[in-house]
mmCIF file of C-alpha atoms and ligand atoms in Angstrom:
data_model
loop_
_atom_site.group_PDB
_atom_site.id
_atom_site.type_symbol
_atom_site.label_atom_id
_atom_site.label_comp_id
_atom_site.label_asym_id
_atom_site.label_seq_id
_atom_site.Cartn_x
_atom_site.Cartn_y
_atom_site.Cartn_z
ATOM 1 C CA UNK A 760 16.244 -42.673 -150.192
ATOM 2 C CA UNK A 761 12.796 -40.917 -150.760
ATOM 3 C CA UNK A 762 9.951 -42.688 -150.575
ATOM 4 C CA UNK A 763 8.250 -44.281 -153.518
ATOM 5 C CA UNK A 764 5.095 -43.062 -154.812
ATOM 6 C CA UNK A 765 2.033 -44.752 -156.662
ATOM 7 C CA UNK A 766 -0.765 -44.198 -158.763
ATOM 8 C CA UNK A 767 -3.383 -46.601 -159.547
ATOM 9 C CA UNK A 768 -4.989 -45.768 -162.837
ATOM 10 C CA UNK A 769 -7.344 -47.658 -164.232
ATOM 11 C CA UNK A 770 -11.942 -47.633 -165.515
ATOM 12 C CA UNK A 771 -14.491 -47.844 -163.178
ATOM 13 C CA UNK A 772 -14.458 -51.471 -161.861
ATOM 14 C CA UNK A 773 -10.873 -51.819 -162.816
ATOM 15 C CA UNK A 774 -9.857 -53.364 -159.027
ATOM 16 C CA UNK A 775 -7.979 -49.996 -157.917
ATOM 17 C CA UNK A 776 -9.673 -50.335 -154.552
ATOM 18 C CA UNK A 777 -9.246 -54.218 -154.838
ATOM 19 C CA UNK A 778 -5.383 -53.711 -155.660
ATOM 20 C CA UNK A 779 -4.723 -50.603 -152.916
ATOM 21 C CA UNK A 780 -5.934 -52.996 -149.912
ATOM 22 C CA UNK A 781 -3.088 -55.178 -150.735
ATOM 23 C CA UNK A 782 -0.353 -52.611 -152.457
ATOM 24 C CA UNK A 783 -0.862 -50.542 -148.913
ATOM 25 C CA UNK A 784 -0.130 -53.644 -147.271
ATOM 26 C CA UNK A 785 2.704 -54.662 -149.073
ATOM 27 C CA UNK A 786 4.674 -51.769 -150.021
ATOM 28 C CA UNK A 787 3.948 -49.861 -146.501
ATOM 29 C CA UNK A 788 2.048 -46.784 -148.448
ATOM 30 C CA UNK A 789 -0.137 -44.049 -147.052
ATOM 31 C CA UNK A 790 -3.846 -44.987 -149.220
ATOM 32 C CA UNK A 791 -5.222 -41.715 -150.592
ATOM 33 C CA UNK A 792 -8.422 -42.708 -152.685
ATOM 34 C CA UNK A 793 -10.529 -39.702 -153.607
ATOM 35 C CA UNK A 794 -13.716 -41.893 -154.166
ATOM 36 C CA UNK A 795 -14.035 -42.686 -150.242
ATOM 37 C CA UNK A 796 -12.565 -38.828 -149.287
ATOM 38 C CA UNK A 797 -15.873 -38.003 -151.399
ATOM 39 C CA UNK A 798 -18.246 -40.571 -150.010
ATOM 40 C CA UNK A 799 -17.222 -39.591 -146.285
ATOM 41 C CA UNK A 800 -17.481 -35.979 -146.747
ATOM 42 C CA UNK A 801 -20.996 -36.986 -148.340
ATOM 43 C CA UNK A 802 -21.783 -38.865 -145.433
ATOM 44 C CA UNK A 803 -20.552 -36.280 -142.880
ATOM 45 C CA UNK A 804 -22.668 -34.120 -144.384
ATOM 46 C CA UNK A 805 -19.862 -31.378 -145.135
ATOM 47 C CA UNK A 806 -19.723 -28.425 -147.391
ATOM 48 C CA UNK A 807 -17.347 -30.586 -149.896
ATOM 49 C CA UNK A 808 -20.128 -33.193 -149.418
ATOM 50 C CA UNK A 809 -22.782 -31.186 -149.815
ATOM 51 C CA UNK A 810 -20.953 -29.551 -153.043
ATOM 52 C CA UNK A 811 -20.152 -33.398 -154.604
ATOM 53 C CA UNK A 812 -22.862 -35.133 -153.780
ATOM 54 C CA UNK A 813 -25.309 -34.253 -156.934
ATOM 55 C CA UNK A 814 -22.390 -34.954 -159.128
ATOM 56 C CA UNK A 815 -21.237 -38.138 -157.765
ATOM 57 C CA UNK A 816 -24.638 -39.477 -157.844
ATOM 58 C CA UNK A 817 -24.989 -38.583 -161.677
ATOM 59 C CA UNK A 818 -21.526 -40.531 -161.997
ATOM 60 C CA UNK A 819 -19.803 -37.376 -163.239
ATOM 61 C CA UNK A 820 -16.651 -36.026 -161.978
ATOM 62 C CA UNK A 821 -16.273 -33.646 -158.973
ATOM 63 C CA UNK A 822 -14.950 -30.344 -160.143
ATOM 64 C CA UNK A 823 -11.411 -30.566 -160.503
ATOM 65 C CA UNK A 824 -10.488 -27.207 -158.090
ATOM 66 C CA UNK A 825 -12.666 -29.175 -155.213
ATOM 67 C CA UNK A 826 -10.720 -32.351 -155.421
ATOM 68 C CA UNK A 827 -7.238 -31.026 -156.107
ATOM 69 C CA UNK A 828 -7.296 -28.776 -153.078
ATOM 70 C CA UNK A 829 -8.182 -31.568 -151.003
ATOM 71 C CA UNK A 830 -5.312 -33.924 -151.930
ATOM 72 C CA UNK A 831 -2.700 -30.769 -152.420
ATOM 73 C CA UNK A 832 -3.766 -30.949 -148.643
ATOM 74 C CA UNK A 833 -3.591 -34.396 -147.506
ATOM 75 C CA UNK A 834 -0.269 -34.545 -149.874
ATOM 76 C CA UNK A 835 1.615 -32.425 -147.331
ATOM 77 C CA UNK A 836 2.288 -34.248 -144.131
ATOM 78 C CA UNK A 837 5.195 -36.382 -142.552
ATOM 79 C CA UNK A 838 3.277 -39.849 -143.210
ATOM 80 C CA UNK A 839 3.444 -39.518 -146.629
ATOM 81 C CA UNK A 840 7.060 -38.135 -146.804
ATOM 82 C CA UNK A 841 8.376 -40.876 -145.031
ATOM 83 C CA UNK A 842 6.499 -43.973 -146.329
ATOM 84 C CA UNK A 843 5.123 -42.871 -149.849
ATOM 85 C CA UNK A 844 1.651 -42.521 -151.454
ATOM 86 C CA UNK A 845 -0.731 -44.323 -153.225
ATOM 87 C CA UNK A 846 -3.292 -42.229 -154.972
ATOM 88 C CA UNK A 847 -6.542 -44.695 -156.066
ATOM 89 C CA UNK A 848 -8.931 -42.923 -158.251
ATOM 90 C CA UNK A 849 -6.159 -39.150 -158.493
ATOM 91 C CA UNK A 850 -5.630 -37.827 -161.472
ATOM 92 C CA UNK A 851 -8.810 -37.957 -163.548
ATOM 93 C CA UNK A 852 -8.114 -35.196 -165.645
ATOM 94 C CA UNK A 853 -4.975 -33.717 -167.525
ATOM 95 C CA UNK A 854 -5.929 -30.500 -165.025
ATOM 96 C CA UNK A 855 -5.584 -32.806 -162.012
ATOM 97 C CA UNK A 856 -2.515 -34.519 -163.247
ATOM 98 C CA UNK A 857 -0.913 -30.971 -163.651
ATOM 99 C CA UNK A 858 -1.501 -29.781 -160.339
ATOM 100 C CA UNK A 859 -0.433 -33.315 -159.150
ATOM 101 C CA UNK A 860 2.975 -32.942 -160.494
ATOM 102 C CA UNK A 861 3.531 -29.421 -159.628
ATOM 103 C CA UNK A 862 2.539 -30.122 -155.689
ATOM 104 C CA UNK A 863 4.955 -33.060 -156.427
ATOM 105 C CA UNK A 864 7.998 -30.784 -157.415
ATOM 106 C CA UNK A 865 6.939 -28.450 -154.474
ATOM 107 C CA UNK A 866 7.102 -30.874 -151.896
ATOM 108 C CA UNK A 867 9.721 -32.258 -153.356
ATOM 109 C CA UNK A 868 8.508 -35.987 -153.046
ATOM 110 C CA UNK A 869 9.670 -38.568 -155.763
ATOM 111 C CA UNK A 870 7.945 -38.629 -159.769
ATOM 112 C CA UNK A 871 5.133 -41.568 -159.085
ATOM 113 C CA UNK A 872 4.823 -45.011 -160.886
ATOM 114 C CA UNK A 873 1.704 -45.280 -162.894
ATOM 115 C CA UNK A 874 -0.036 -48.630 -162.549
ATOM 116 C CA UNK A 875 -2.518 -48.991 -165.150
ATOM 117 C CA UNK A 876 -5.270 -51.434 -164.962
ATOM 118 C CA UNK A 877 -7.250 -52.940 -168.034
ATOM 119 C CA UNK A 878 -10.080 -54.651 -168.200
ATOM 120 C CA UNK A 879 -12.688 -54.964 -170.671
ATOM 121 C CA UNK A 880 -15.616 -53.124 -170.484
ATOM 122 C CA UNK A 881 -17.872 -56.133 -170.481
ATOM 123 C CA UNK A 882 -16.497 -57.818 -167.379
ATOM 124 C CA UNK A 883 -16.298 -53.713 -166.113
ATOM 125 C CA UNK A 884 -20.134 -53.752 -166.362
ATOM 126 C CA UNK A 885 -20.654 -57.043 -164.111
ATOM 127 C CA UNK A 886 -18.176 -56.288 -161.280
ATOM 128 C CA UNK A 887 -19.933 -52.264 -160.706
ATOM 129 C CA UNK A 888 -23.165 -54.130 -160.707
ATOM 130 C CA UNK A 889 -22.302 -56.553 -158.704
ATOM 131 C CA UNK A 890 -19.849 -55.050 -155.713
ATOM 132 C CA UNK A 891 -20.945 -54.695 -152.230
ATOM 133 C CA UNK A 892 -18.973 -52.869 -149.575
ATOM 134 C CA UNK A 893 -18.443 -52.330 -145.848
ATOM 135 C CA UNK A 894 -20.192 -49.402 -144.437
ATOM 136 C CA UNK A 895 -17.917 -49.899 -141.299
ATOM 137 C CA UNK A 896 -14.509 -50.985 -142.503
ATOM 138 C CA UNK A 897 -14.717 -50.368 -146.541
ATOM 139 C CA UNK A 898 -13.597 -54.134 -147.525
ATOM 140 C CA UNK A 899 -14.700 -54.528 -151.508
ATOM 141 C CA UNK A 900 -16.789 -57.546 -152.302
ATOM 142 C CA UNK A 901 -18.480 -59.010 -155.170
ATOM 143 C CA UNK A 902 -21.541 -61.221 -155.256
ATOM 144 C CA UNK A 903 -20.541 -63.549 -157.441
ATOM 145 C CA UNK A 904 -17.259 -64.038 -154.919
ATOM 146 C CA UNK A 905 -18.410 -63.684 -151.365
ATOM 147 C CA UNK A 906 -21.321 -64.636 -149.675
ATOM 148 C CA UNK A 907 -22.603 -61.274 -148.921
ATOM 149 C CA UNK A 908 -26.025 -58.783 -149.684
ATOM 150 C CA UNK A 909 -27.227 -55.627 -149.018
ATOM 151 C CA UNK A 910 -28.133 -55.878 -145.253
ATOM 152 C CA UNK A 911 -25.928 -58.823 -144.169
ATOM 153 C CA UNK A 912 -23.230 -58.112 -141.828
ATOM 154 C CA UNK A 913 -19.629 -57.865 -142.858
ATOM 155 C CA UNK A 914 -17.665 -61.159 -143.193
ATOM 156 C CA UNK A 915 -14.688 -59.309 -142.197
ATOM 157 C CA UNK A 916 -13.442 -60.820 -138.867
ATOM 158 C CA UNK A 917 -14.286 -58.781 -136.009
ATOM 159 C CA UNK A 918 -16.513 -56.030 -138.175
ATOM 160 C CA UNK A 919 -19.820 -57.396 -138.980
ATOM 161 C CA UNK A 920 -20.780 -53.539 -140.851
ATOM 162 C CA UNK A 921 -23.691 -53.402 -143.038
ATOM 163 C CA UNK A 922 -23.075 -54.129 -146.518
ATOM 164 C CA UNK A 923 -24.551 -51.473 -148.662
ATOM 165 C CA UNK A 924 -24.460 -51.453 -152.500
ATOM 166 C CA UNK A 925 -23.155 -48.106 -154.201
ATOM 167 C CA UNK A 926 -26.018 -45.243 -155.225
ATOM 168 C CA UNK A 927 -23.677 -44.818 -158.493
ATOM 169 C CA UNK A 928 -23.103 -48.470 -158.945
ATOM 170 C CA UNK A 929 -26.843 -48.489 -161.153
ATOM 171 C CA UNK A 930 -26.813 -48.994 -164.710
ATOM 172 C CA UNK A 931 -27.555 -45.191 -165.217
ATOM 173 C CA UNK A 932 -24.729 -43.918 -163.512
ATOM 174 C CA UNK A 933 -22.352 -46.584 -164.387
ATOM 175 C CA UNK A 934 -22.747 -45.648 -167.812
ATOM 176 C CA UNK A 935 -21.755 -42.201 -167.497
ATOM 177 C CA UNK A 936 -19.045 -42.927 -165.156
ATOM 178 C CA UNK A 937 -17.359 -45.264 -168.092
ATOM 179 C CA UNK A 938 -18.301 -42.540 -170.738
ATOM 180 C CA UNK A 939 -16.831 -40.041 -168.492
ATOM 181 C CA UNK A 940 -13.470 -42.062 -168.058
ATOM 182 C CA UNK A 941 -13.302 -42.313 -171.699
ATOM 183 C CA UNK A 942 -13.776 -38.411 -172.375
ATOM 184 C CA UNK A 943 -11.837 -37.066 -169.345
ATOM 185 C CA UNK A 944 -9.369 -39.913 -167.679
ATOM 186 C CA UNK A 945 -8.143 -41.980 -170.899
ATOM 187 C CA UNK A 946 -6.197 -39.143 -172.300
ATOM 188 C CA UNK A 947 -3.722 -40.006 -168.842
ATOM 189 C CA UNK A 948 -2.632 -43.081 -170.330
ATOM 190 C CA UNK A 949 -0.858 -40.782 -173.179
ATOM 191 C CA UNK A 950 0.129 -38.549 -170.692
ATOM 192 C CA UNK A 951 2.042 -40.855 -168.483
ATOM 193 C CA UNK A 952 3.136 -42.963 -171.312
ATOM 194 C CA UNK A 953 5.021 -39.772 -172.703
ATOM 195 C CA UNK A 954 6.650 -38.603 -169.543
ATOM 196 C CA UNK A 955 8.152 -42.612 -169.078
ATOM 197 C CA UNK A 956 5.761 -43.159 -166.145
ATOM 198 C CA UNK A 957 2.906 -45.581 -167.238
ATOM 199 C CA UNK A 958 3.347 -49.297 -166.410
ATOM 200 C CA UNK A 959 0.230 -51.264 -167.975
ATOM 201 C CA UNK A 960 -0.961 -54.317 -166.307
ATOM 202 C CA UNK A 961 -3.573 -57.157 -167.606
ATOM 203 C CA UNK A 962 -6.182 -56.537 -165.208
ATOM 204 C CA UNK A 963 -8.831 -59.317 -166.515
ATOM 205 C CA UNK A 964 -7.899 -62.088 -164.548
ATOM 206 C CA UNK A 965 -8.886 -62.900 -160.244
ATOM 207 C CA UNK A 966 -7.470 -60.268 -158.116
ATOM 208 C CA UNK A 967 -4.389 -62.516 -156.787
ATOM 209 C CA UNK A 968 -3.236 -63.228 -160.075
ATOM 210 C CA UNK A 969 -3.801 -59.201 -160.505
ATOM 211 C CA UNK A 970 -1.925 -58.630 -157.892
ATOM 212 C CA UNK A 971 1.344 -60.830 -159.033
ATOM 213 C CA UNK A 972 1.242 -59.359 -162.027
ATOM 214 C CA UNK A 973 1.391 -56.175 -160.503
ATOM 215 C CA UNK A 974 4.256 -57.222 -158.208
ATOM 216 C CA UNK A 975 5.995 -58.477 -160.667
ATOM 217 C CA UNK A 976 5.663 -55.192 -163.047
ATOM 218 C CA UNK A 977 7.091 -53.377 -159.775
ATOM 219 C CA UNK A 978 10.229 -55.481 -159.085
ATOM 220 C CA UNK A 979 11.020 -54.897 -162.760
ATOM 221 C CA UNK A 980 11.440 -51.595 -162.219
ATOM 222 C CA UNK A 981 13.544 -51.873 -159.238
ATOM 223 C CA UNK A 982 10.231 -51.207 -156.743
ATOM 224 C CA UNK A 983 10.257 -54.123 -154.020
ATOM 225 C CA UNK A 984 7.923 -55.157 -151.382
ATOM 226 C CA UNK A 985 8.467 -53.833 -147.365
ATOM 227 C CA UNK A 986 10.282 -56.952 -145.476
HETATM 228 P P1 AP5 B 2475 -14.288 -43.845 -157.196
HETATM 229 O O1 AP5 B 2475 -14.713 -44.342 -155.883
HETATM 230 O O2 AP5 B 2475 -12.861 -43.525 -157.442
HETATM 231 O O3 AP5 B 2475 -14.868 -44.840 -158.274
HETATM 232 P P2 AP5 B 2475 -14.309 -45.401 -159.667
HETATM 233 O O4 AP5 B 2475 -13.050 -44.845 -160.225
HETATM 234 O O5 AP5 B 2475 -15.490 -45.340 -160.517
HETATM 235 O O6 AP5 B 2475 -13.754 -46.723 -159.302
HETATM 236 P P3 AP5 B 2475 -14.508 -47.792 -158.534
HETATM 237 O O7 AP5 B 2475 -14.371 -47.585 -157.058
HETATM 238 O O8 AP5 B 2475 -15.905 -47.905 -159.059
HETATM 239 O O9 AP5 B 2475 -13.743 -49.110 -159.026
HETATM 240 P P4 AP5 B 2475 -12.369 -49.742 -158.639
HETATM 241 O O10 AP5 B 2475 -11.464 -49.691 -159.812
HETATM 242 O O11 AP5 B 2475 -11.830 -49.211 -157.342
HETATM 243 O O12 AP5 B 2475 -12.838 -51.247 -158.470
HETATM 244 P P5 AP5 B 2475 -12.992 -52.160 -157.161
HETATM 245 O O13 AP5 B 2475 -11.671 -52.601 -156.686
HETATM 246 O O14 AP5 B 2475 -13.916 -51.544 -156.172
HETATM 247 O O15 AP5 B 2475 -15.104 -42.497 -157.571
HETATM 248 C C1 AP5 B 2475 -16.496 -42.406 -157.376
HETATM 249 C C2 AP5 B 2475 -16.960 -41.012 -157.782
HETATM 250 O O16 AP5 B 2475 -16.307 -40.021 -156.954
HETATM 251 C C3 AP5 B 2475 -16.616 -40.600 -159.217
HETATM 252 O O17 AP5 B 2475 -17.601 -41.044 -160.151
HETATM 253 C C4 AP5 B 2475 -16.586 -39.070 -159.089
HETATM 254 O O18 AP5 B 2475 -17.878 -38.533 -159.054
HETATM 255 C C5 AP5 B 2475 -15.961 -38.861 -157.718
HETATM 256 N N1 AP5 B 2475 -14.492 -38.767 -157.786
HETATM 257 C C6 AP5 B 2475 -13.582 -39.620 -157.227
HETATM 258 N N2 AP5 B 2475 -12.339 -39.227 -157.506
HETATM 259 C C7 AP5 B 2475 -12.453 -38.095 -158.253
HETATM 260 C C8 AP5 B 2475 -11.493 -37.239 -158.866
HETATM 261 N N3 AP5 B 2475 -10.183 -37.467 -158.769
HETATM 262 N N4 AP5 B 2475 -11.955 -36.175 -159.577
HETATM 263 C C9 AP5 B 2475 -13.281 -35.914 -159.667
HETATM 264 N N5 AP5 B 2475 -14.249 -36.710 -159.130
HETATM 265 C C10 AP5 B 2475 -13.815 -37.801 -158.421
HETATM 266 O O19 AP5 B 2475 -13.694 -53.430 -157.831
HETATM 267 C C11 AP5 B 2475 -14.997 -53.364 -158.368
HETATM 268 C C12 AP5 B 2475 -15.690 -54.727 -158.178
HETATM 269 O O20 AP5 B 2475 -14.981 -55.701 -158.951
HETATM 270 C C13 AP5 B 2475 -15.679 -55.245 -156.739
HETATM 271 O O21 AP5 B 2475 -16.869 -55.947 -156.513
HETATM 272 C C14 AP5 B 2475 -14.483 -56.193 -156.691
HETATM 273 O O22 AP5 B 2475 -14.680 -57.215 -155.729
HETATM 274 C C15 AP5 B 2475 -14.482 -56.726 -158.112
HETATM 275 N N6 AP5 B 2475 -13.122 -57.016 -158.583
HETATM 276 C C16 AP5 B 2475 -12.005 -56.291 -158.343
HETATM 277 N N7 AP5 B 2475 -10.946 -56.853 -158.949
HETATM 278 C C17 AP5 B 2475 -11.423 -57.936 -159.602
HETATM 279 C C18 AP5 B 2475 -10.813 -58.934 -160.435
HETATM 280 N N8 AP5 B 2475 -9.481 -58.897 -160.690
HETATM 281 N N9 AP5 B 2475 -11.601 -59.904 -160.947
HETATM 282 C C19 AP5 B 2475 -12.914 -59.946 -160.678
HETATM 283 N N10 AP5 B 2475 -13.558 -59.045 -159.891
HETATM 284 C C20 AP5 B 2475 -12.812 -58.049 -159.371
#
């Protein structure tokens, strides 16, 4: 049977990083989020870095032809044939979502499942502002949850990496990045919704109950955990 495939759709802030740690866990999928492709090549200091960085940092999108070519890319290999994908933060454009499903059909890996998050945008607003991260192993935390701060090391067991606070999780750029999801990502919702894809889950709540919602969405339609 081929392997399933996922896409985790959702605003800035939505949990899509939040919900990957544990749907790559559970459902045995290869993680593909574009965000920390981006943030590494930034940090490597590559050409793609070099090329994103000014837009990322604005809280625009990366031109599509940039970011398809490097999932087309990662798409192709034996990992993700055999075990599936989940795609966090892929599509964000109608342009992207095109040349998702036409590397689909050539590499003839099975339609995804479209997991949509919601959330309002007021509760949005507090959990950009107020998310740290791992430099070292990229665990997602929130102030208000975790006893962490810019500078203290990682609770993680066995990582202790700094925790950093996102350049575009400022007010300025976390404005444009929920203007731009309005303008260029929302119109995916219609788009999946039309081709029988979309599955829309209540996102407001803690991230376990998230996540059993989410679970529960799945087994509905006939997508069940790894033993
Ligand atoms: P990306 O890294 O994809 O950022 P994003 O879509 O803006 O999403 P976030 O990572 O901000 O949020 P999330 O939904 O993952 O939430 P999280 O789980 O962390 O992209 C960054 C930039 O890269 C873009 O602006 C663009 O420039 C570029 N880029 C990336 N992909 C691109 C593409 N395809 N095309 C073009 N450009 C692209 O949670 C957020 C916080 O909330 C955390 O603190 C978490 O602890 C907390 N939280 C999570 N769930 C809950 C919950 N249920 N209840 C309470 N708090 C929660």
């Amino acid at each position: 049977m081929a392997a399933t495939n996922m896409i985790l759709l959702g605003p800035p802030g939505a949990g899509k990083g939040t919900q990957a740690e544990r749907l790559v866990a559970d459902y045995g999928l290869i993680h593909i989020s574009t965000g920390d492709m981006l943030r590494g090549a930034v940090a490597g200091g590559s050409e793609l870095g070099l090329q994103a960085q000014a837009y990322m940092n604005r809280g625009e999108l990366v031109p599509d032809e940039l970011v398809i070519g490097i999932v087309r890319e990662r798409l192709d290999a034996a990992d993700i044939r055999a075990q599936g994908v989940l795609l966090d933060g892929f599509p964000r454009t109608v342009a992207q979502a095109e040349a998702l499903s036409e590397a689909i059909i050539g590499l003839a890996l099975s339609p995804p499942v479209v997991v949509n998050l919601t959330v309002p945008s007021a509760a949005l607003l507090r959990r950009l502002t107020g998310r740290r991260m791992c430099r070292q192993c990229g665990s997602i935390f929130h102030i208000d949850r975790d006893e962490v701060e810019v500078g203290t090391p990682c609770p993680v067991t066995g990582c202790g990496g700094e925790i950093y606070q996102r350049g575009d999780d400022q007010p300025e750029p976390i404005g444009e990045r929920l203007a731009v999801y309005l303008r260029q990502t929302a119109p995916l919702i219609e788009y999946y919704t039309a081709k029988g894809q979309l599955i829309d889950i209540d996102g407001d709540a803690p991230p376990p109950v998230v996540a059993e919602r989410v679970e529960q969405a799945l087994s509905a339609a006939g997508i069940e955990k790894c033993e």
